Coordinates of C-alpha atoms in Angstrom, one line a residue:
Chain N
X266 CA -93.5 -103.8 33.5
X267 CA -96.0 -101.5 31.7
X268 CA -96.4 -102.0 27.6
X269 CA -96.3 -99.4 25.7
X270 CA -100.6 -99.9 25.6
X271 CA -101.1 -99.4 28.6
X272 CA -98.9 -95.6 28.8
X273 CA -101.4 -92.5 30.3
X274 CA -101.6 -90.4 27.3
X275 CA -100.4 -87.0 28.0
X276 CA -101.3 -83.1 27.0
X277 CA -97.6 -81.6 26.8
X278 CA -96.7 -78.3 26.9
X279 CA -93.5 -77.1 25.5
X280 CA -92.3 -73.4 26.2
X281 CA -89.3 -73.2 24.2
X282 CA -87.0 -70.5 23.8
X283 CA -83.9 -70.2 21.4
X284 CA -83.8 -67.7 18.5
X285 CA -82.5 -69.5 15.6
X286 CA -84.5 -72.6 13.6
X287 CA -81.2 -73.9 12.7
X288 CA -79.7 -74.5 16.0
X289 CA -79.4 -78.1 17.9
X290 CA -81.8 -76.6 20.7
X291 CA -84.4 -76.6 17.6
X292 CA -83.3 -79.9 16.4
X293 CA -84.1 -81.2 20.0
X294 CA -87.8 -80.0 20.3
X295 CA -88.4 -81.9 16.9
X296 CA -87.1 -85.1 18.3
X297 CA -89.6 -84.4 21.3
X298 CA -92.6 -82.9 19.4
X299 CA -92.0 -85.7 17.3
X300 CA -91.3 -88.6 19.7
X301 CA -94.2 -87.5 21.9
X302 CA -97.2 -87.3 18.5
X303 CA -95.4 -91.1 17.8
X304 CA -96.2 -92.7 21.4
X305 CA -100.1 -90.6 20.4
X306 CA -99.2 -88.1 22.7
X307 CA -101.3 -84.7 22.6
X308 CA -98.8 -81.9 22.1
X309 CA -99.1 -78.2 22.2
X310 CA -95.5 -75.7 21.5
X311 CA -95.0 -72.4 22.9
X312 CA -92.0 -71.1 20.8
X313 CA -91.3 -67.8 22.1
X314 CA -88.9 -66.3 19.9
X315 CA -91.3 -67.4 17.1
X316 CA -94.5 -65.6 18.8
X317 CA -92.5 -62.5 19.4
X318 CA -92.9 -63.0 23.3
X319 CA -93.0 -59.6 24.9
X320 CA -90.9 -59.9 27.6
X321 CA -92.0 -57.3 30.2
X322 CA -94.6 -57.0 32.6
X323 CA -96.2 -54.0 32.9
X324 CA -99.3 -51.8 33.5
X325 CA -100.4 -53.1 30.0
X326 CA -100.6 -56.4 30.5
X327 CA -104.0 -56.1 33.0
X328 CA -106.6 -54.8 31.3
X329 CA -108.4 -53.3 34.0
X330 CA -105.7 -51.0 35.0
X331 CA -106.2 -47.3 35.0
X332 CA -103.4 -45.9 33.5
X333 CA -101.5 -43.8 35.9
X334 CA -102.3 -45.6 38.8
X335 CA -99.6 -47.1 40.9
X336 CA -99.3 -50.9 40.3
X337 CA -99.1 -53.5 42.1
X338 CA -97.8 -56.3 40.2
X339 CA -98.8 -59.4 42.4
X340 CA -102.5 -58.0 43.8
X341 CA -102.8 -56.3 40.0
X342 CA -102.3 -60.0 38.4
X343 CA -104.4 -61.6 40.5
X344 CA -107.2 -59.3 40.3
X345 CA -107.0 -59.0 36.0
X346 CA -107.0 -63.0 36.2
X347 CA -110.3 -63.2 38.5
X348 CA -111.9 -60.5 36.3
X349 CA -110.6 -62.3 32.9
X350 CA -108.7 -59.0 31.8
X351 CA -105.4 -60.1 31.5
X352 CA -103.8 -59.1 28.1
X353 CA -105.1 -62.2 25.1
X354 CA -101.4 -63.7 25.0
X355 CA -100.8 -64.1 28.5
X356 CA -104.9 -65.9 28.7
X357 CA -103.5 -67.7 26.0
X358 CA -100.8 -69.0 27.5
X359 CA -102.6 -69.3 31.3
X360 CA -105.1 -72.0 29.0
X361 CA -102.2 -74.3 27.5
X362 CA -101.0 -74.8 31.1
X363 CA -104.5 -75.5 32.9
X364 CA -104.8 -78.0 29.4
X365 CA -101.3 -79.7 30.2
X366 CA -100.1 -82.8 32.5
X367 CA -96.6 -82.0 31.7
X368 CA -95.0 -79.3 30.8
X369 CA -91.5 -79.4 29.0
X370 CA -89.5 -76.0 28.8
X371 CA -86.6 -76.2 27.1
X372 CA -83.8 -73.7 26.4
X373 CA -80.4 -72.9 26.5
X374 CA -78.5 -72.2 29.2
X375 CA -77.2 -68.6 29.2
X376 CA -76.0 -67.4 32.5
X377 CA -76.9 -70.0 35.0
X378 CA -80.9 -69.6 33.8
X379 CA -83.0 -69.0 31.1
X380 CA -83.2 -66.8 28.2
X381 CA -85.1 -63.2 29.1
X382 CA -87.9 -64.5 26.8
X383 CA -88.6 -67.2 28.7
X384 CA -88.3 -65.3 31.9
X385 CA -90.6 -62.9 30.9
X386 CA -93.0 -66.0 30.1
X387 CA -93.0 -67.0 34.1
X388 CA -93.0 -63.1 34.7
X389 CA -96.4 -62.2 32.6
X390 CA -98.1 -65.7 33.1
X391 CA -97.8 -67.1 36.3
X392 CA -100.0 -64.4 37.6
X393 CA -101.3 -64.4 40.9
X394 CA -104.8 -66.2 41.4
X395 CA -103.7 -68.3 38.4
X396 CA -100.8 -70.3 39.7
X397 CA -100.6 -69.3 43.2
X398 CA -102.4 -67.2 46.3
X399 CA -101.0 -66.2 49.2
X400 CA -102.4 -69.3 51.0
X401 CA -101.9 -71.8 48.5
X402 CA -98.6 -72.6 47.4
X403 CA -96.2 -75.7 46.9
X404 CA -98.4 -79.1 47.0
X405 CA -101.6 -76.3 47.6
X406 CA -101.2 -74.3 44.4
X407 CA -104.0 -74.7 42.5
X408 CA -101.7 -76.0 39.2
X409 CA -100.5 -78.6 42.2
X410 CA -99.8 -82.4 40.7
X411 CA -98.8 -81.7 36.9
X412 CA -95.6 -82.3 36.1
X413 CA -92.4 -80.5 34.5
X414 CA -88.9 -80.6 33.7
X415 CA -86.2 -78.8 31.9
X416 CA -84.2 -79.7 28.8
X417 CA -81.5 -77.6 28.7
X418 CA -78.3 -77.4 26.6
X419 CA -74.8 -75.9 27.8
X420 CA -71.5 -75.7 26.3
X421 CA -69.4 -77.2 28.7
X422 CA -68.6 -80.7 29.3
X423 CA -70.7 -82.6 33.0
X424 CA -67.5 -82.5 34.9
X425 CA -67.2 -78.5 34.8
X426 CA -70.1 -78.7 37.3
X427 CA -70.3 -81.6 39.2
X428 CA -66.3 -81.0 40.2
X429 CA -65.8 -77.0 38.9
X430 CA -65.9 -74.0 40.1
X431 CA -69.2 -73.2 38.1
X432 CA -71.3 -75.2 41.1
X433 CA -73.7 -77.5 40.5
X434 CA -76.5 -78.4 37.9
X435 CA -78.8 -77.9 41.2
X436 CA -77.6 -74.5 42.4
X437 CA -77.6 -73.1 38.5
X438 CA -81.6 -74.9 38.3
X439 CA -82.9 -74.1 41.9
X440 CA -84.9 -70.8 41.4
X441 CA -86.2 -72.1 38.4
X442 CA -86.7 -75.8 39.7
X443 CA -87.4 -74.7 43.2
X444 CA -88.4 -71.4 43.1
X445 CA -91.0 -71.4 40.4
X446 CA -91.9 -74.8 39.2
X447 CA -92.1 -76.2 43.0
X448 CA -93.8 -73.2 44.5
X449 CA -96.7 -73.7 41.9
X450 CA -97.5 -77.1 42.5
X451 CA -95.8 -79.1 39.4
X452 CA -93.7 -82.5 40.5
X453 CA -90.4 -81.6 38.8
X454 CA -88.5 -84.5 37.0
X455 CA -84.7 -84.3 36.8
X456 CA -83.8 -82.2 33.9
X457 CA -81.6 -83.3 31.0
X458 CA -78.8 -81.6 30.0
X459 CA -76.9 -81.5 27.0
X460 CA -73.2 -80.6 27.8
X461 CA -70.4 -80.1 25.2
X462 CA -73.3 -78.6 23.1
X463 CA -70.8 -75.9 21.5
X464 CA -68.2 -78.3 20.2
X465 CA -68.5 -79.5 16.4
X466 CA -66.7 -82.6 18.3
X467 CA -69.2 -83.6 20.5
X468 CA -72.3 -86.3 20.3
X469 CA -74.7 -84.0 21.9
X470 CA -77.5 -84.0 19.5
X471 CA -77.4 -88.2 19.6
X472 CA -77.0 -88.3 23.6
X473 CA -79.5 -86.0 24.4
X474 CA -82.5 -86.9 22.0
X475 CA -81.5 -90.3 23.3
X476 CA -82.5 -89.3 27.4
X477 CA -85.6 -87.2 26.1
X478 CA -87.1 -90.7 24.4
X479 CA -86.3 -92.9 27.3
X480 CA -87.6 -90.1 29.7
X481 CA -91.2 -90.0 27.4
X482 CA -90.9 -93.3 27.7
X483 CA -90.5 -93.8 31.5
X484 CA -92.2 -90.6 32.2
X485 CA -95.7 -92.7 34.1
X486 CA -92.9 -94.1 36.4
X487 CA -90.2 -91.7 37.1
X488 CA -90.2 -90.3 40.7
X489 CA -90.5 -86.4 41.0
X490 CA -86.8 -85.3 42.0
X491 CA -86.5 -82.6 45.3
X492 CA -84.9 -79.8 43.7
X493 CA -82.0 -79.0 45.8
X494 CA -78.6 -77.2 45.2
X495 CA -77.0 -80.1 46.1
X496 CA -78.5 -82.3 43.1
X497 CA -75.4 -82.5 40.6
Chain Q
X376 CA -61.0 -44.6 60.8
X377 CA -61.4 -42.4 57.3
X378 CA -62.8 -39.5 56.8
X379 CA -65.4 -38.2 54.0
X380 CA -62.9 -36.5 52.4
X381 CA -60.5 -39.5 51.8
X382 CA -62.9 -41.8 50.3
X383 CA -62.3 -42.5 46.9
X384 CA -64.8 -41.1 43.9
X385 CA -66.6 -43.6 42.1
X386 CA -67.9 -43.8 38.9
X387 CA -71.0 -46.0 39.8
X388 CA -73.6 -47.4 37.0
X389 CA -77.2 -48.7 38.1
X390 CA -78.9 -51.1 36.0
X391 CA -82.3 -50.8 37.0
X392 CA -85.9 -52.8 36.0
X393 CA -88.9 -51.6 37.1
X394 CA -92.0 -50.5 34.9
X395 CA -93.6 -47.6 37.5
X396 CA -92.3 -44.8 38.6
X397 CA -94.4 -44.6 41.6
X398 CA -92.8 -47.7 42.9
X399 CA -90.7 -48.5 46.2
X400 CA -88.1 -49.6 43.7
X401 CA -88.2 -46.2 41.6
X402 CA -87.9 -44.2 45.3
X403 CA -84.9 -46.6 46.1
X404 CA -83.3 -45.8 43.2
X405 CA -83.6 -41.9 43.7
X406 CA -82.5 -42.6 47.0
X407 CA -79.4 -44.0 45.9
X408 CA -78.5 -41.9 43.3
X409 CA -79.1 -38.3 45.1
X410 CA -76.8 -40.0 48.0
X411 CA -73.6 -41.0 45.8
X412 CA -74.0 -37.5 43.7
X413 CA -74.2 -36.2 47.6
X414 CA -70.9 -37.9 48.3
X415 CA -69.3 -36.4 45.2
X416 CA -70.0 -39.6 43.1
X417 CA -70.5 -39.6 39.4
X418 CA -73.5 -41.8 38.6
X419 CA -75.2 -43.3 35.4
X420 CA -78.3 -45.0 35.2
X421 CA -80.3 -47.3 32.8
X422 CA -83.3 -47.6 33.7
X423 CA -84.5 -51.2 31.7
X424 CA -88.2 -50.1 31.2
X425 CA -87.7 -46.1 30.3
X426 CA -85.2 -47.4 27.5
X427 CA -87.6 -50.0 26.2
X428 CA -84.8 -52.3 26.4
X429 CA -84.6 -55.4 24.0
X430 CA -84.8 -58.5 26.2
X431 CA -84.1 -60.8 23.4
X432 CA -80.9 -61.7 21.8
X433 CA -80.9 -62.6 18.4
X434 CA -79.0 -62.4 15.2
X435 CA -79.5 -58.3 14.5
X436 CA -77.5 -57.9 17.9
X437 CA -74.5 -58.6 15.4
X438 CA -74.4 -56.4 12.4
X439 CA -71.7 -58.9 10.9
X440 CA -74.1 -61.7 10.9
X441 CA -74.8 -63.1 7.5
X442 CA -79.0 -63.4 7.4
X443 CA -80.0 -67.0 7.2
X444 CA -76.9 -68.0 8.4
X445 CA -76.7 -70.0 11.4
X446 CA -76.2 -68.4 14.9
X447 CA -73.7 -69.7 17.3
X448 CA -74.2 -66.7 20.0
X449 CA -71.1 -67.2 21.9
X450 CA -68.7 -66.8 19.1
X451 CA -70.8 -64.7 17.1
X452 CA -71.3 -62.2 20.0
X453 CA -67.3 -61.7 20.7
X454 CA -66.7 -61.6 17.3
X455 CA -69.1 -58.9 16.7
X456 CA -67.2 -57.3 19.5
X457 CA -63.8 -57.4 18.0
X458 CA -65.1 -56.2 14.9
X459 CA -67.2 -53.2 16.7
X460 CA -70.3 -55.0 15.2
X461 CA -72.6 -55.3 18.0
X462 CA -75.8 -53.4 18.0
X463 CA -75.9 -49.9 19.1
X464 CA -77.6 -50.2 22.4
X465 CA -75.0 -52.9 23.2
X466 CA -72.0 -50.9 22.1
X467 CA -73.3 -48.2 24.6
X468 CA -74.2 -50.4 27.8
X469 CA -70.5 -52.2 27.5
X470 CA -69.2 -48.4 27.5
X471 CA -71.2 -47.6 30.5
X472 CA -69.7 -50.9 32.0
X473 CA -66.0 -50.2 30.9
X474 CA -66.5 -46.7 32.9
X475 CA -68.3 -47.9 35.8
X476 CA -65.9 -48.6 39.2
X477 CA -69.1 -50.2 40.7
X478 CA -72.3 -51.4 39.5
X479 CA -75.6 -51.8 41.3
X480 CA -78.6 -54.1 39.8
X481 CA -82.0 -52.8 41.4
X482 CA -85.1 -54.7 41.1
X483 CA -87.6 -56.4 42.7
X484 CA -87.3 -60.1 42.8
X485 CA -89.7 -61.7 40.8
X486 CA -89.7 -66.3 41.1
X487 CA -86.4 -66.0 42.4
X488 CA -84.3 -63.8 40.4
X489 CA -84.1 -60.5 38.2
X490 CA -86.9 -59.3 35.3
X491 CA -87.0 -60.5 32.3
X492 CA -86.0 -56.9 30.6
X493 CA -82.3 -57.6 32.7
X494 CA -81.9 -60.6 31.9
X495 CA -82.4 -59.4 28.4
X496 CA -79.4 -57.0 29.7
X497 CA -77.4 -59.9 31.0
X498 CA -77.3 -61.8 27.8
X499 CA -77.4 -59.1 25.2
X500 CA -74.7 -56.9 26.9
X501 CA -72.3 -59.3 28.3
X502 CA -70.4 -60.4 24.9
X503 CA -67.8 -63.4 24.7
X504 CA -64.6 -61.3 24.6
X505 CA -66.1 -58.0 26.5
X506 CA -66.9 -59.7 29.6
X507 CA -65.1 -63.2 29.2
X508 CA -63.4 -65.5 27.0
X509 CA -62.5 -69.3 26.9
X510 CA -59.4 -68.8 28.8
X511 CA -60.5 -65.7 30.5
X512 CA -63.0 -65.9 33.9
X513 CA -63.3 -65.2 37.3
X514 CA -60.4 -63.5 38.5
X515 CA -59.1 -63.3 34.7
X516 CA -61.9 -62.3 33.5
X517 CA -61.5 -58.5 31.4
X518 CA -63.8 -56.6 33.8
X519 CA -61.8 -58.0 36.6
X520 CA -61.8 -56.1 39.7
X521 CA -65.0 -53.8 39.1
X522 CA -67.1 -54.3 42.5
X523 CA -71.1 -55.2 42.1
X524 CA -74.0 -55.7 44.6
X525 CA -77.6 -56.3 44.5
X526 CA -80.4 -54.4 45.5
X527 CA -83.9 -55.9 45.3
X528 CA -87.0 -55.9 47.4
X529 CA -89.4 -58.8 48.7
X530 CA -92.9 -59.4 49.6
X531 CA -92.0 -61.7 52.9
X532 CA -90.2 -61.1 55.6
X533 CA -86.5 -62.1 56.4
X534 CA -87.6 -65.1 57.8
X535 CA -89.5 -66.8 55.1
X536 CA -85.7 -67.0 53.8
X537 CA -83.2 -67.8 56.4
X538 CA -85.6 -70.0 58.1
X539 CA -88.7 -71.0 55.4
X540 CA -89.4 -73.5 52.8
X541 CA -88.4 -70.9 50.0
X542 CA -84.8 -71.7 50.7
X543 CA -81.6 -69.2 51.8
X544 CA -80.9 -65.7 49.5
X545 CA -77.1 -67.5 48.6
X546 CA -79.3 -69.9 46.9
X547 CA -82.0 -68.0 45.5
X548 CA -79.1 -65.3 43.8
X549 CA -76.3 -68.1 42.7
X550 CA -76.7 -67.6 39.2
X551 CA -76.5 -64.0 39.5
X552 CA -73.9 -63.3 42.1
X553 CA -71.7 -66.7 41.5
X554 CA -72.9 -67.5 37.8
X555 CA -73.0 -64.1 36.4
X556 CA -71.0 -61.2 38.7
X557 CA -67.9 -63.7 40.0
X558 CA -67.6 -65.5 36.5
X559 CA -67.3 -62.3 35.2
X560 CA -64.3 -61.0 37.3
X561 CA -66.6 -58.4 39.9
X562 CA -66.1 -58.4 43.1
X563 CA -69.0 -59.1 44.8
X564 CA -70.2 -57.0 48.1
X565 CA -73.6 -58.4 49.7
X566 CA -76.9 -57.5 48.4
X567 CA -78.9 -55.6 49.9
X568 CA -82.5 -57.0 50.4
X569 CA -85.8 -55.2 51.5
X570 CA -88.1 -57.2 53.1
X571 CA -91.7 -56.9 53.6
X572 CA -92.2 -54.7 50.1
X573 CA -95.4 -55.5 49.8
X574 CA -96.9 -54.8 53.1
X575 CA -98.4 -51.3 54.0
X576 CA -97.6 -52.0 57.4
X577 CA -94.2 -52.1 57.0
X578 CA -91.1 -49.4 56.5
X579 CA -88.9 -51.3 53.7
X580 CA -88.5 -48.0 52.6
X581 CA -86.6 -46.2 55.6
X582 CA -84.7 -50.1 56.4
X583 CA -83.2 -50.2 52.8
X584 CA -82.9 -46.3 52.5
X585 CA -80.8 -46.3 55.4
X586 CA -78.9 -49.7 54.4
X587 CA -78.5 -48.0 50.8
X588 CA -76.7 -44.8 52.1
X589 CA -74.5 -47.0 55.2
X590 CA -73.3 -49.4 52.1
X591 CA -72.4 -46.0 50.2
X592 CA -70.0 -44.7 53.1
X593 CA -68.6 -48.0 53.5
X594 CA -67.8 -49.1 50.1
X595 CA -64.0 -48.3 50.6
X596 CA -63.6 -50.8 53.1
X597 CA -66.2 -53.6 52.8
X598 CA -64.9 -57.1 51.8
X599 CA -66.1 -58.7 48.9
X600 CA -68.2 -62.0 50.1
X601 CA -67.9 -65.5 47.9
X602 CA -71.2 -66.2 46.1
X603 CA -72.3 -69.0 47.6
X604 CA -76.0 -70.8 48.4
X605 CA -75.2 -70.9 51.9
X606 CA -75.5 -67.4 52.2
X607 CA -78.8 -66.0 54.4

C-alpha cells in the first residue's frame, strides 16, 4: 500500500465548463480544486464560461493567415502552431496542457456531450502539430502518457443508461473519450458521473465529491480504462 | 415507381457550420440547396458562422430569468418557452424548426462530432418543452415525425472507419443521431458522409454532390434507420 508521502505530485488541469457560479457543477470543481491543493497538488483552472471562451474556429485564430485565403483548418493549425502564431488564448491554453499530468474536464452533460464552450475549447486548441500529426497519433501523439478523465453531471438516475433506451455511459462518452482524448495520446480514467443531479431529492453533491476524493486519492494506481461503447 | 411530379414538397431547413465560404462544405451546401429549390422545394438556411451565432447558453437566453438568481437550464429554458421568454435568435431558430418537414445538419466533422457554433445550436435552441418534456421523448416527443440526416465531410477515407482504429460512424454520431435527433422525435435517414475531404487527389465533391441530389429524389420513400453504434 502506498502512504499518502509517498503520492507523485501532480500538475492538473481543469477545463471546466458550466455558466452559473451557483450551480452543483461549480460546487464540484471546489471540492476538486480544493481536495487536489490539500494532498499539495499543483492545480491550474480553465473556466470557460468565466474567460468568455470564443467558441469558433476560424481564419482569426492563426495569425499568419492572409485574410481571404481559403483555409484549411487542420494544415492552417498546424502551420500557426510551428510558426508560434496561433491567436494568445489558444497559446495559452496549448501551455497549461504541455504543463499538466492530468487533465480533469468537467461539465455537464447536455445532449450526450459537452457544452459548445467546451467544444470549441478541443476545436481551437488541439491544433494540429500540437496534439497530433498525421503520423503520430494514439500512444504516438506527442501529448501521449498524461492522463484525463471526465466528471460529468446528468439528470437522470444510472439505471436510465445502463438498462434504457438512452444507451450507455460509453456510447454517450466515446467521441469524446475515444475520439479526442485517446487519439491524442492521454490514458483515460473512467469518468464519474453524477446522476439524479436535477432532483432537490437526490445525494448527488455528497456521492460525487465522494468518488472525485477517492479517485485523487487512487489516481498513481488506477488503470487507464479502454474507452468503448460498451463501458456502462 | 413515382414520378417527379408526385413527390411531395418539402419545407427543408439546413443548419450549417462552416467559417469559409470557399470551402467543400460551403459548395455542398449550394449544391444542395439549388437541387431542392430545382425540385420545387422551399428551403431555409442558417448558416452558424454568417449569423455569428451564440454558442453559449446562459441565463440572458431567458428574458424571465431573475439576475443573480440561480440557473436550472432545463426548467428554466421550457419555462421561458411557455412564457415566449427565450431570446430572440432562439424564438426564430424554433420557428424555422416548427416549419421545417426535414432538417439537414452540414458540417465538417471535427474529434468526432459537430462544431462548437452547433452545438451552441443544439443546446440553446432545443428548449425543455419545445423539443421535449419529462414525459414527452422519442416517438412522443413534440417535433415527432419531422425527418433529419447528416451531412459532413472527412479527411480519411471510408476505411479508416468501417475497418480502422477510429471506430464505426454509428459510434462516432450516437449522441447526435440517437442522443439528440431520435430523443427528440426525428426520424432519422442515414448521413451522408464525404470521405477523403482533405485530399487534392480526391473527388469528395462530385461523390457527395451526387449522393446529395440521389437522397433528394429519394426522400419520399427512404426508411428511417435506428441510431445505433453499429452502424458503418
Amino acid at each position: 500500500m502506498q502512504t499518502e508521502q509517498q503520492q507523485t505530485k501532480m500538475k492538473v488541469l481543469i477545463v471546466f465548463a458550466h455558466p452559473d457560479k451557483q450551480s452543483l457543477n461549480h460546487s464540484l470543481l471546489e471540492v476538486t480544486t480544493n481536495y487536489l491543493k490539500e494532498k499539495n497538488h499543483e492545480v491550474k483552472v480553465t473556466d470557460l464560461y468565466a474567460q468568455n471562451f470564443k467558441a469558433g474556429v476560424d481564419g482569426d485564430d492563426f495569425l499568419n493567415h492572409e485574410q481571404g485565403k481559403r483555409l484549411f483548418l487542420m494544415r492552417d493549425g498546424g502551420s500557426a502552431y510551428n510558426e508560434g502564431k496561433l491567436s494568445p488564448d489558444i497559446m495559452e491554453e496549448q501551455a497549461k496542457l504541455d504543463w499538466a499530468d492530468l487533465v480533469i474536464f468537467q461539465f455537464p452533460m447536455w445532449w450526450y456531450s459537452m457544452p459548445a464552450l467546451m467544444k470549441g475549447w478541443i476545436d481551437r486548441v488541439l491544433t494540429q502539430n500540437f496534439s497530433y500529426t498525421g503520423e503520430k497519433m494514439f500512444e504516438t501523439a506527442p501529448l501521449a502518457g498524461k492522463k484525463a478523465f471526465i466528471i460529468s453531471t446528468v439528470g437522470v438516475p444510472k439505471e436510465s443508461y445502463s438498462k434504457g433506451k438512452l444507451g450507455s455511459i460509453g456510447e454517450v462518452f466515446f467521441p469524446i473519450q475515444h475520439g479526442t482524448f485517446e487519439l491524442i495520446g492521454f490514458k483515460v480514467l473512467e469518468p464519474i458521473i453524477g446522476y439524479s443531479a436535477d432532483s432537490r431529492y437526490s445525494n448527488c453533491f455528497e456521492i460525487t465529491s465522494k468518488a472525485i476524493k477517492e479517485r485523487i486519492d487512487n489516481i498513481d494506481t488506477i488503470e487507464p480504462m479502454k474507452a468503448q461503447s460498451s463501458y456502462n
